[in-house]
Short mmCIF file of C-alpha atoms and ligand atoms in Angstrom, two decimals:
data_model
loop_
_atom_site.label_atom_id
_atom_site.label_comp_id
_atom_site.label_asym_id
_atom_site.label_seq_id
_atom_site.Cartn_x
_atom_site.Cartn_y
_atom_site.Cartn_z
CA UNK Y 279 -24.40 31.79 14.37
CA UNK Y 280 -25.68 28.97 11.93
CA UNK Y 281 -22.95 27.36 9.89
CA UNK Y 282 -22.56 29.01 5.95
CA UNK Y 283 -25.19 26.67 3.84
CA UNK Y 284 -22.50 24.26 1.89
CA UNK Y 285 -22.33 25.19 -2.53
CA UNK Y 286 -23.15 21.60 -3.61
CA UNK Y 287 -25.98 19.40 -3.48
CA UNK Y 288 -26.61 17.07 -0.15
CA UNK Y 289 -28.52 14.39 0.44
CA UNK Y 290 -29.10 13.49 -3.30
CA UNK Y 291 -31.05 10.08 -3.80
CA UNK Y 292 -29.35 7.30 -5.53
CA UNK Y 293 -30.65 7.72 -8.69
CA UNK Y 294 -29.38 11.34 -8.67
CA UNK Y 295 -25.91 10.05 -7.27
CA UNK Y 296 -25.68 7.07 -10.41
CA UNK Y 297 -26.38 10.30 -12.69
CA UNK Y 298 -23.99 12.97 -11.23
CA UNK Y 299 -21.14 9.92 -11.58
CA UNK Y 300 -22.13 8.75 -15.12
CA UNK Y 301 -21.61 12.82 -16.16
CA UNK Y 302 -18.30 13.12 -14.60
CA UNK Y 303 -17.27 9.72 -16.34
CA UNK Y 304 -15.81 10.44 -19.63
CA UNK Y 305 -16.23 8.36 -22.79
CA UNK Y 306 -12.74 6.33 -23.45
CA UNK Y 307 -11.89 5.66 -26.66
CA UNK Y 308 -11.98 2.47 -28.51
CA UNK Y 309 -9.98 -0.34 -29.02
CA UNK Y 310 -10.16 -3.92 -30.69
CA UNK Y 311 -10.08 -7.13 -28.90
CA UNK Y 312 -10.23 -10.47 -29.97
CA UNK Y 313 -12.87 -12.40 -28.97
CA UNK Y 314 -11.38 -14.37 -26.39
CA UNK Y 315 -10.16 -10.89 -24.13
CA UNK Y 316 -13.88 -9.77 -24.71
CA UNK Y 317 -15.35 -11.07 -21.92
CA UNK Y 318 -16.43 -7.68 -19.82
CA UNK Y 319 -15.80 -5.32 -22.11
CA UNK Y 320 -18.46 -2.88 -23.77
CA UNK Y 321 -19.09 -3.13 -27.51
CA UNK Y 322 -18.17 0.06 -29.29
CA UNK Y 323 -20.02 0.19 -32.19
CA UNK Y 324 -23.04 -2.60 -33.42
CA UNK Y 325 -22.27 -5.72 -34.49
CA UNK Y 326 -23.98 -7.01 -37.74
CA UNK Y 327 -24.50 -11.04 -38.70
CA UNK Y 328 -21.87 -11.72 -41.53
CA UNK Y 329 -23.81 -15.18 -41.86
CA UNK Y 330 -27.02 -16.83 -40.92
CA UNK Y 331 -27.63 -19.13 -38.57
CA UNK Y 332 -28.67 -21.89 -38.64
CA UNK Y 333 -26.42 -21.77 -41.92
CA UNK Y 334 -29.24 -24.30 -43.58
CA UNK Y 335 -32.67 -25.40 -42.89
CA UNK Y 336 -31.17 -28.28 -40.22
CA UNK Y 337 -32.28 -31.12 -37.76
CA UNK Y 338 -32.58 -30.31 -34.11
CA UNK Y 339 -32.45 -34.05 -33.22
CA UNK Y 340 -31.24 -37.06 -34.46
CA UNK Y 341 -33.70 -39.57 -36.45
CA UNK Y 342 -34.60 -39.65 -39.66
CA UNK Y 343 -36.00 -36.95 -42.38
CA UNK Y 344 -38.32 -37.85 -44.42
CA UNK Y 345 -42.41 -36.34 -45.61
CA UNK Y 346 -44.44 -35.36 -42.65
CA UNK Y 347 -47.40 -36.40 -45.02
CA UNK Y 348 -46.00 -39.92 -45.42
CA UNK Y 349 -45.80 -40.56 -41.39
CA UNK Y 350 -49.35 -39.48 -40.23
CA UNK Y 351 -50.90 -42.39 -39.17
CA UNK Y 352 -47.62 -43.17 -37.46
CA UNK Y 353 -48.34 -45.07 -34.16
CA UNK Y 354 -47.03 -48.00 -31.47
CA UNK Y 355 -49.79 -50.43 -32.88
CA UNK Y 356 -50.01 -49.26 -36.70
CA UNK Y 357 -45.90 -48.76 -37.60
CA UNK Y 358 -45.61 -46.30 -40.75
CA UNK Y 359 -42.57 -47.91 -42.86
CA UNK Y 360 -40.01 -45.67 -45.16
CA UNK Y 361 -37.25 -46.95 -47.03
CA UNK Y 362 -33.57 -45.59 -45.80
CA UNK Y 363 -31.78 -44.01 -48.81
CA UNK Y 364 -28.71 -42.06 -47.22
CA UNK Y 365 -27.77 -39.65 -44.42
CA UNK Y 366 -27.26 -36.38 -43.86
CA UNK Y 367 -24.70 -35.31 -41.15
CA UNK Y 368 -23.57 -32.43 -39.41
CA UNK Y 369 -21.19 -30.96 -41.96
CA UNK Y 370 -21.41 -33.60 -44.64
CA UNK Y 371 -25.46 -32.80 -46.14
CA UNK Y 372 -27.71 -35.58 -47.86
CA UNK Y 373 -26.63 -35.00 -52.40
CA UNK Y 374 -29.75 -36.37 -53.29
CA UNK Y 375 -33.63 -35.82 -53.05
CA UNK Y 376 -36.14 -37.83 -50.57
CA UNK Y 377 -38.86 -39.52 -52.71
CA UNK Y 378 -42.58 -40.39 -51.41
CA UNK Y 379 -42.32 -43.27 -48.84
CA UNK Y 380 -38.49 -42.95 -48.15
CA UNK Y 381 -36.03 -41.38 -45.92
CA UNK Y 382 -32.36 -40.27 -44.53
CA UNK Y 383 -30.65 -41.17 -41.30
CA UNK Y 384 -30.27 -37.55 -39.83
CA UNK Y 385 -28.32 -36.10 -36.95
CA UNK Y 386 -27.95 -33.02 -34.71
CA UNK Y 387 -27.00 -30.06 -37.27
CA UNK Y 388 -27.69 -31.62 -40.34
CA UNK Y 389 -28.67 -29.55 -43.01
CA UNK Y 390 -32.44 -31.36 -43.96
CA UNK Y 391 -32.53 -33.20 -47.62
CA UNK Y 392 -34.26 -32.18 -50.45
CA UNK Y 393 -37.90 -33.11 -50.28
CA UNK Y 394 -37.68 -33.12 -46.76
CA UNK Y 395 -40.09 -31.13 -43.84
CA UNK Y 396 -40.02 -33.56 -40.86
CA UNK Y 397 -38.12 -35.40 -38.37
CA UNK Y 398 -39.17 -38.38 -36.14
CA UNK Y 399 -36.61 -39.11 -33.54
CA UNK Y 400 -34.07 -42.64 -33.06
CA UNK Y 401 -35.70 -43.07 -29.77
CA UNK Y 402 -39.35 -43.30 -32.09
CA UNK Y 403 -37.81 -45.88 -34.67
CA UNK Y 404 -37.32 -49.11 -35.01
CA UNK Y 405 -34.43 -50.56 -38.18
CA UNK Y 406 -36.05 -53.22 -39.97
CA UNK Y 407 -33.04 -53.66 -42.83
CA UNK Y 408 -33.15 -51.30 -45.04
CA UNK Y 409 -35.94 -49.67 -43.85
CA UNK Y 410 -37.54 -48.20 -40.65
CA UNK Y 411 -40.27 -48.37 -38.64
CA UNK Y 412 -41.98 -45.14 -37.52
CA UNK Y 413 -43.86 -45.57 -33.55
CA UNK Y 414 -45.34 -41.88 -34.08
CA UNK Y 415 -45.82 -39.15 -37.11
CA UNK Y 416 -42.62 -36.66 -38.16
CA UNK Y 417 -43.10 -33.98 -36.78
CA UNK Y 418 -41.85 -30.41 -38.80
CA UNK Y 419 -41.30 -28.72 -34.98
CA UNK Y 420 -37.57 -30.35 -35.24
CA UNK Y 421 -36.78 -28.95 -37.85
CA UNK Y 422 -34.36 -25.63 -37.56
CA UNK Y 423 -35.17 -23.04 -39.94
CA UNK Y 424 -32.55 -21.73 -41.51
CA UNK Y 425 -31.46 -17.78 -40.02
CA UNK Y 426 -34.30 -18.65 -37.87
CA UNK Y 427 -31.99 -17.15 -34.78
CA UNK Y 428 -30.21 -14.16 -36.96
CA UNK Y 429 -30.43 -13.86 -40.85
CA UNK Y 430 -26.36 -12.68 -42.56
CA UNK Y 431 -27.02 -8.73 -42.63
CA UNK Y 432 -29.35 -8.54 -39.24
CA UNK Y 433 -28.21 -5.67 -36.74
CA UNK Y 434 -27.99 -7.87 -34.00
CA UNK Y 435 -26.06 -6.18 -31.48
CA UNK Y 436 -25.96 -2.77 -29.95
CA UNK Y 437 -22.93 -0.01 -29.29
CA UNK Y 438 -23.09 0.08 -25.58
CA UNK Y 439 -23.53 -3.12 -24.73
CA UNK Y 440 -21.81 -4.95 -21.99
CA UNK Y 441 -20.10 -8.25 -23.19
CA UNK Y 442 -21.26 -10.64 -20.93
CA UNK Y 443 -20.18 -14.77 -21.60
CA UNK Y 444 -23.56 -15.52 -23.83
CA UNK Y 445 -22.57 -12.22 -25.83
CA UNK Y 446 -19.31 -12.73 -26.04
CA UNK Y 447 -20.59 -16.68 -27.42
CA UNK Y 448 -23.28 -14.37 -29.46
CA UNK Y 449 -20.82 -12.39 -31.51
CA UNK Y 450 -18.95 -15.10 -32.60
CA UNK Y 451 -21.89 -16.83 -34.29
CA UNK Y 452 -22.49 -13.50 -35.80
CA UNK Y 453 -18.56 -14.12 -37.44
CA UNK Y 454 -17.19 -11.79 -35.66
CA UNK Y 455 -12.83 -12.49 -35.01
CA UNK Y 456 -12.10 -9.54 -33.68
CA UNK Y 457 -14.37 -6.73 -31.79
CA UNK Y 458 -14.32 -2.88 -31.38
CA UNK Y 459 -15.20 -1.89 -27.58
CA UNK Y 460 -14.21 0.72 -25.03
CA UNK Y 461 -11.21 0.83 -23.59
CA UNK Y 462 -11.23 -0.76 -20.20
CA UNK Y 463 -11.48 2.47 -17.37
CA UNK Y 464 -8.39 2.58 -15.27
CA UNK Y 465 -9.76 3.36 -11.82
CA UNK Y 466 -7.47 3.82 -9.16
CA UNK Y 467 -8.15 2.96 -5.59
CA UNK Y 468 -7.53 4.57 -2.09
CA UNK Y 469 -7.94 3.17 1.44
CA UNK Y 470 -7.91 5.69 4.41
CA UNK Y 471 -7.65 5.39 8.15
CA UNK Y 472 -4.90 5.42 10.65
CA UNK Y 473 -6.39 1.98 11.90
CA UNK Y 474 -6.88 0.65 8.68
CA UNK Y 475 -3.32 -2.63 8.68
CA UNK Y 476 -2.56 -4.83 5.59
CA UNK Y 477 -4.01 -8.00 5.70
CA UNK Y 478 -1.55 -10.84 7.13
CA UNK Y 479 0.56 -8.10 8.77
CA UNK Y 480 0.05 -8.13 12.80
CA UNK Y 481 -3.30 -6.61 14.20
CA UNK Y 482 -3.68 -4.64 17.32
CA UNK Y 483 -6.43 -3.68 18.91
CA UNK Y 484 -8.71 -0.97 17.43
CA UNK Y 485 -7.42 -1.44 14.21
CA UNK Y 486 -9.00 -3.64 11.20
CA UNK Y 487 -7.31 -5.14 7.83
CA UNK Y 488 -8.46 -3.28 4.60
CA UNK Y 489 -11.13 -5.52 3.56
CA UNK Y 490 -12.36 -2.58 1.09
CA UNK Y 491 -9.92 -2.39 -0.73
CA UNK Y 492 -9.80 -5.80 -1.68
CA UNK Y 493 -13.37 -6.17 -1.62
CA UNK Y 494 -13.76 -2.90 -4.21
CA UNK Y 495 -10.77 -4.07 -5.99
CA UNK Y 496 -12.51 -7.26 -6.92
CA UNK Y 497 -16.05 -5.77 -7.68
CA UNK Y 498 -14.17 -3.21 -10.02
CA UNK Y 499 -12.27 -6.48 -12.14
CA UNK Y 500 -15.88 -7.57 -12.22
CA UNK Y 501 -17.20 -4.54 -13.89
CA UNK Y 502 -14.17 -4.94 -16.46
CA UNK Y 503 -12.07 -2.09 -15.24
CA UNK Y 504 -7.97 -1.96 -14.97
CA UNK Y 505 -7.79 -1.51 -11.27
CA UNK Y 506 -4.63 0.83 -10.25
CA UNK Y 507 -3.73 -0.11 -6.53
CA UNK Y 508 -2.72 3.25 -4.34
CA UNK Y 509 -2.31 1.38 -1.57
CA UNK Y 510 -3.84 3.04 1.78
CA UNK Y 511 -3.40 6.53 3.19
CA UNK Y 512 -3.24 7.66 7.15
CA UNK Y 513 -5.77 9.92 8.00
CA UNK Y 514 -3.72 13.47 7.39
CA UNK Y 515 -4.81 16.04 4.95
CA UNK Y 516 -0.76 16.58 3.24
CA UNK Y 517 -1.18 12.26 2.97
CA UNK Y 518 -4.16 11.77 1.25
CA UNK Y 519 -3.35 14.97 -0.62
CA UNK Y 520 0.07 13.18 -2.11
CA UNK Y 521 -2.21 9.99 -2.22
CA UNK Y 522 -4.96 11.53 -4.27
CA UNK Y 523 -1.85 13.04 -6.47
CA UNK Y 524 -0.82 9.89 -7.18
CA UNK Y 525 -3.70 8.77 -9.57
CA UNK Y 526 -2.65 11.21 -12.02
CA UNK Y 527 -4.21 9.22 -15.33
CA UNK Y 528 -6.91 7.22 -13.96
CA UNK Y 529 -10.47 7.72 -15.23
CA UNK Y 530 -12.05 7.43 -11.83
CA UNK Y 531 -10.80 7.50 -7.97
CA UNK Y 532 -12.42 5.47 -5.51
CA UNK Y 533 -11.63 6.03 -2.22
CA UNK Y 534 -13.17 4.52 0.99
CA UNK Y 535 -13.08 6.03 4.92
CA UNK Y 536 -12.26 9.84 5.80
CA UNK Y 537 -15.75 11.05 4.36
CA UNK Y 538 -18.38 11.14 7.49
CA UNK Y 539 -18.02 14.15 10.10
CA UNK Y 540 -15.56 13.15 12.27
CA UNK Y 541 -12.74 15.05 13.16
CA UNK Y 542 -10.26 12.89 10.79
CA UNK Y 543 -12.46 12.48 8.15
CA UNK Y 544 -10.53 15.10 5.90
CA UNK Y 545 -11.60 13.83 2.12
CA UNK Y 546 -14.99 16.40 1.91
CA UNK Y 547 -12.74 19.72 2.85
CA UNK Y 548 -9.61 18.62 0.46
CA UNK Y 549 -11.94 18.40 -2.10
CA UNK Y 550 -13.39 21.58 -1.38
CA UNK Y 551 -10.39 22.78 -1.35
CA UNK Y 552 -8.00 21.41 -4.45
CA UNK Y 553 -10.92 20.48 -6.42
CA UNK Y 554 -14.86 20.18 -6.24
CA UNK Y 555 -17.64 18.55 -4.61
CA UNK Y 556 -20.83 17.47 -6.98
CA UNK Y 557 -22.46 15.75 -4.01
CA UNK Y 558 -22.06 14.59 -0.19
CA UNK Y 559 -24.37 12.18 1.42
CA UNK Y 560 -26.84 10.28 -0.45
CA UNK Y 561 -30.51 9.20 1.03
CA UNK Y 562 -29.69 5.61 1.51
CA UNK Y 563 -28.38 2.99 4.31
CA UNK Y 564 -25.86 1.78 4.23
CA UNK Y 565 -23.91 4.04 3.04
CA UNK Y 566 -25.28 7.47 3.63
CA UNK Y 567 -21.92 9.53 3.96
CA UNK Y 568 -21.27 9.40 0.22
CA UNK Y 569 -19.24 11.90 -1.47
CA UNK Y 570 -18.76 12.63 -5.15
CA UNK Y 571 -16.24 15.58 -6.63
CA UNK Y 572 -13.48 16.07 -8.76
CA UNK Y 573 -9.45 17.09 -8.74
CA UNK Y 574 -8.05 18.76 -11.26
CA UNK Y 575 -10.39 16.96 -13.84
CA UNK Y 576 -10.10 13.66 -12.10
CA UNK Y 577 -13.73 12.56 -11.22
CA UNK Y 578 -13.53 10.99 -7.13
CA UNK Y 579 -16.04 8.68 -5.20
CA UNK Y 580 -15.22 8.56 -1.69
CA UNK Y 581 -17.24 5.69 -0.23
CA UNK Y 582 -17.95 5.38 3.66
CA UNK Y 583 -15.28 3.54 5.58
CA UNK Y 584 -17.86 1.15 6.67
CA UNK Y 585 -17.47 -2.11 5.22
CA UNK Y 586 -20.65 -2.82 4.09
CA UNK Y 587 -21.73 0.60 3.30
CA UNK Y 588 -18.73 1.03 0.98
CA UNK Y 589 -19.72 -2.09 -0.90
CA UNK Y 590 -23.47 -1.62 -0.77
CA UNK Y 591 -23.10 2.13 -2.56
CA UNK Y 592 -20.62 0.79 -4.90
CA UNK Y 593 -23.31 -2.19 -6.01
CA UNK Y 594 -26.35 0.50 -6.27
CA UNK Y 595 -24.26 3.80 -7.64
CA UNK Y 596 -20.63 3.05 -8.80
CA UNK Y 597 -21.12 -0.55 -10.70
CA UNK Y 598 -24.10 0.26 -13.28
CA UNK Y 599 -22.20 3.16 -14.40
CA UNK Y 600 -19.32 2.03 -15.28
CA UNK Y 601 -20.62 -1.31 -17.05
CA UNK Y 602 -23.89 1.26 -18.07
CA UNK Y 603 -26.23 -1.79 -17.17
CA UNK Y 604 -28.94 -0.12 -14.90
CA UNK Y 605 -29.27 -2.50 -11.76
CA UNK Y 606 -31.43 -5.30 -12.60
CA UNK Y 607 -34.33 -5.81 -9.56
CA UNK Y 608 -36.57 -8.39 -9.26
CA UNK Y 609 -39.40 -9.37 -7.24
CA UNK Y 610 -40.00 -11.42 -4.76
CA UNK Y 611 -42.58 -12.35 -0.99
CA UNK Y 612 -41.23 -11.10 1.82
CA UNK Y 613 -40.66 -13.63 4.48
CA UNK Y 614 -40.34 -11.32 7.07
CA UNK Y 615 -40.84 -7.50 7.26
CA UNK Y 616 -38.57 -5.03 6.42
CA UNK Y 617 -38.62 -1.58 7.79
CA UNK Y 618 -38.41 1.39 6.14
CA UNK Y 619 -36.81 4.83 6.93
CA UNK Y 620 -38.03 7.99 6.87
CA UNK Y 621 -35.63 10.21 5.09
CA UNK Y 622 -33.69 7.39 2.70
CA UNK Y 623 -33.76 4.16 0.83
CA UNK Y 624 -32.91 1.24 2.67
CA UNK Y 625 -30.55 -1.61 1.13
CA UNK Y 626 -31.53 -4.50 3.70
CA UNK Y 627 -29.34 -7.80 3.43
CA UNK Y 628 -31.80 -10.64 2.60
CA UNK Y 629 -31.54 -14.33 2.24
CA UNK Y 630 -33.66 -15.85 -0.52
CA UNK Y 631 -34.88 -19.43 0.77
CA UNK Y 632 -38.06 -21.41 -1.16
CA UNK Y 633 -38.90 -18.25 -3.79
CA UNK Y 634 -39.20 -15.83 -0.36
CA UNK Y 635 -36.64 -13.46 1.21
CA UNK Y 636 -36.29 -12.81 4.87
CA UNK Y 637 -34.37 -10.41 6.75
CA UNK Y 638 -30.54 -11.80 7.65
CA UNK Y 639 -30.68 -10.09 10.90
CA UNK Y 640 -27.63 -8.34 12.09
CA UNK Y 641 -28.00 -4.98 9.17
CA UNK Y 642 -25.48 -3.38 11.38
CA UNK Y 643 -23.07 -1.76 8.52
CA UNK Y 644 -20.00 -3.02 9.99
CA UNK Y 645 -21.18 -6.46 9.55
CA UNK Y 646 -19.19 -7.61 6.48
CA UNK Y 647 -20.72 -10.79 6.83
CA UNK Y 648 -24.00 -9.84 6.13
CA UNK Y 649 -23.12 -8.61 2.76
CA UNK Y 650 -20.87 -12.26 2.63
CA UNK Y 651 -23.69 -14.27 3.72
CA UNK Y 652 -26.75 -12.73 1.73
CA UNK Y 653 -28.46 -13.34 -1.49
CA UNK Y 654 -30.10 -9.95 -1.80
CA UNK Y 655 -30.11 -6.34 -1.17
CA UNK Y 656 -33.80 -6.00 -0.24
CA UNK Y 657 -35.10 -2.03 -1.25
CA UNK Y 658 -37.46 -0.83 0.49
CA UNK Y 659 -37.99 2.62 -0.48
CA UNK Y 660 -38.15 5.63 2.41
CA UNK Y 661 -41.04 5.61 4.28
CA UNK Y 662 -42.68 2.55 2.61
CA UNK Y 663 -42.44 -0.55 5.34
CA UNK Y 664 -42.32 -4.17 4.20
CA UNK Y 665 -45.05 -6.36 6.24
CA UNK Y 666 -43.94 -10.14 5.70
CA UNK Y 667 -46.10 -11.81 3.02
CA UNK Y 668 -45.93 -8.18 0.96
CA UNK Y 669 -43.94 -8.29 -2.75
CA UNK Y 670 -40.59 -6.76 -2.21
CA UNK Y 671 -37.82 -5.54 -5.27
CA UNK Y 672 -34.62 -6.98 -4.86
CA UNK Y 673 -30.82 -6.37 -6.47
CA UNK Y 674 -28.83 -9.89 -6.56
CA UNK Y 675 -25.72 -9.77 -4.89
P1 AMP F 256 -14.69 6.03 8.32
O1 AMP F 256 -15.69 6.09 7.20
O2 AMP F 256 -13.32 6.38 7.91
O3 AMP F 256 -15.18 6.83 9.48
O4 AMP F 256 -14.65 4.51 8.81
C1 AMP F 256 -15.83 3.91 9.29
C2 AMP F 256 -15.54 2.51 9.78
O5 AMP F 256 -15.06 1.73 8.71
C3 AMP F 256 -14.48 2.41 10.85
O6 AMP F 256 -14.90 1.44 11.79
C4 AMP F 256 -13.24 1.96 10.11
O7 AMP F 256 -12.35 1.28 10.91
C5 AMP F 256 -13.83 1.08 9.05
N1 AMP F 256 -12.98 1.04 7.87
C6 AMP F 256 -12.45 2.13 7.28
N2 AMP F 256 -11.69 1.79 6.22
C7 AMP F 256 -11.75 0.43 6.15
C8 AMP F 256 -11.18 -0.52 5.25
N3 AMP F 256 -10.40 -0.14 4.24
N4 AMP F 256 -11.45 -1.83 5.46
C9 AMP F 256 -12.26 -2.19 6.49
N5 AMP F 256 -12.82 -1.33 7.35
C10 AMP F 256 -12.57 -0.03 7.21
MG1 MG F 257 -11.58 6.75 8.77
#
């Protein structure tokens, strides 16, 4: 007898697993943050510029302002002089208007005087009372046009975007105090495995400390989400049952361990079960034995006990969806080749050394440092090898 053909997709590729997830996600509502807490978070609605910037036409150096036409034949043997007849500072502008032949003392910021189009930098000057003594021509190229990096009323950034620190720097130029974004997701998080010991309590053999947990935990504050610890569950169905009960409220379950085919991997049949599966086993390695469902409206991804595998899926599937940046590769020379498998993706651990990556060696997936150590998951889609000296995408760990 063959065994009954399973109701829900297997062996999805990763770009079908990032888009099952993102559909069970639900939108959370918004909330307003100041700009200080926004680091992280994901702007709710577009953010206009309530001012321009620069503010004024302004000096990107400090020198002096003065007529680019006055300053032309400007060099180290043949001196142009201008007579000094104020400053203009950061803050405190030049009142006045710059006449033929003269200038202002000018520095970083400064809104530019009246009459003014050029600036020839201190370092280019030499003081000569009340005048000085140009080495080289003005030059207009320092000069900062005014809303030459947003103009007051530009739609300068989107809804959806993720607030990273230059953003977060970004919207307060714009003006902005205080900013709408989405509320944070709460995802909860599950360890399984009889062998799987706190970290710090005693170890005996065959069992290992709950790196995942702490690992995922981390990568999840990183992606800007409230993580709710569950702690870690034996491997018995009525445990991880009460265990899975327990995240009553979160937007998202992660759980790692319990979802290959062993005989106490029970997460894939209690979520047959209680709830649903969307997906088990994705066409990548590491982390192959993926499985995505739901309880009782709760959306769950169980990631492979494996150490690396659980963090490897979590980098290509769980992170851009819930910060909705796709995963950002880049390319680089392969220093060594990379093999490719026949059925999946493969997420090889690279080390990036002179602009090349090379293999790190041991891929095994239990090999935490691999993922510690690296620079790179190299991709190297199924069935496509990597001969050394061939281009290669990468993801950035
Ligand atoms: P599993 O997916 O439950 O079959 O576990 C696969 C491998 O990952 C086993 O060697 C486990 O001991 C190991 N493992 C499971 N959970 C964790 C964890 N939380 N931290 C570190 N290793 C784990
Ligand atoms: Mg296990």
């Amino acid at each position: 007898m063959t065994a009954p053909r399973p109701d829900f997709p297997m062996h999805v590729s990763v770009e079908q697993a990032r888009e099952m997830l993102a559909a069970l996600l639900p939108a959370t509502e918004t909330e307003t943050v100041g700009l200080s807490d926004a680091l992280g978070r994901t702007l709710a609605a577009p953010l206009a510029a309530l001012v321009s910037h620069p503010s004024a036409t302004e000096s990107a150096l400090d020198g002096i302002a003065c007529r680019e036409a006055d300053t032309l034949t400007a060099t180290a043997a043949a001196l142009v002089r201008l007579r000094v007849v104020g400053e203009s500072r950061a803050g405190v502008p030049f009142t006045g208007t710059v006449g033929a032949g003269e200038c202002t003392r000018i520095y970083t910021g400064a809104p530019m005087p009246p009459g003014t189009d050029a600036i020839c930098p201190v370092e280019e000057l030499a003081d000569e009372g009340d005048d000085v003594l140009l080495r080289r021509p003005a030059s207009p190229g320092d000069v900062r046009p005014e809303g030459g990096d947003f103009r007051a009323g530009d739609d300068v950034m989107a809804a959806g975007l993720h607030l990273t620190a230059p953003r977060v720097a970004l919207a307060a130029a714009l003006g902005h105090r205080e900013l709408s974004v989405r509320r944070k997701y709460r995802v909860a998080l599950l360890s399984t495995g009889d062998e799987v010991v706190e970290p710090g309590e005693p170890l005996s053999a065959g069992q290992v400390y709950d790196s995942n947990r702490y690992g995922l935990a981390a990568m999840l504050r990183e992606c800007g989400c409230d993580v709710l610890m569950l702690g870690h569950a034996p491997d018995s169905p009525d445990a991880l049952h009460a265990a899975i009960e327990s995240a009553g409220g979160a937007d998202l379950l992660v759980t790692s361990g319990g979802v290959s085919m062993g005989k106490y991997d029970f997460m894939r049949d209690l979520l047959i079960e209680h709830g649903r599966v969307s997906f088990w086993k994705v066409r990548m390695r590491p982390g192959g034995p993926a499985l995505l469902g739901g309880w009782q409206g709760l959306p769950v991804i169980g990631l492979p006990g494996n150490p690396v595998s659980s963090l490897v899926v979590f980098h290509v599937i769980v992170r851009p969806v819930l910060t909705g940046r796709p995963i950002q590769s880049l390319t680089l020379r392969a220093a060594t080749p990379f093999r490719s498998l026949p059925d999946k993706a493969a997420f090889w651990r690279g080390v990036i050394d002179g602009g090349q990556v090379r293999d790190y060696g041991r891929q095994g997936s239990g090999i935490l440092r691999s993922l510690s150590d690296a620079d790179a998951l190299v991709i190297v889609p199924e069935g496509q090898p990597v001969a050394a000296g061939d281009d290669v995408q990468v993801v950035l760990l």
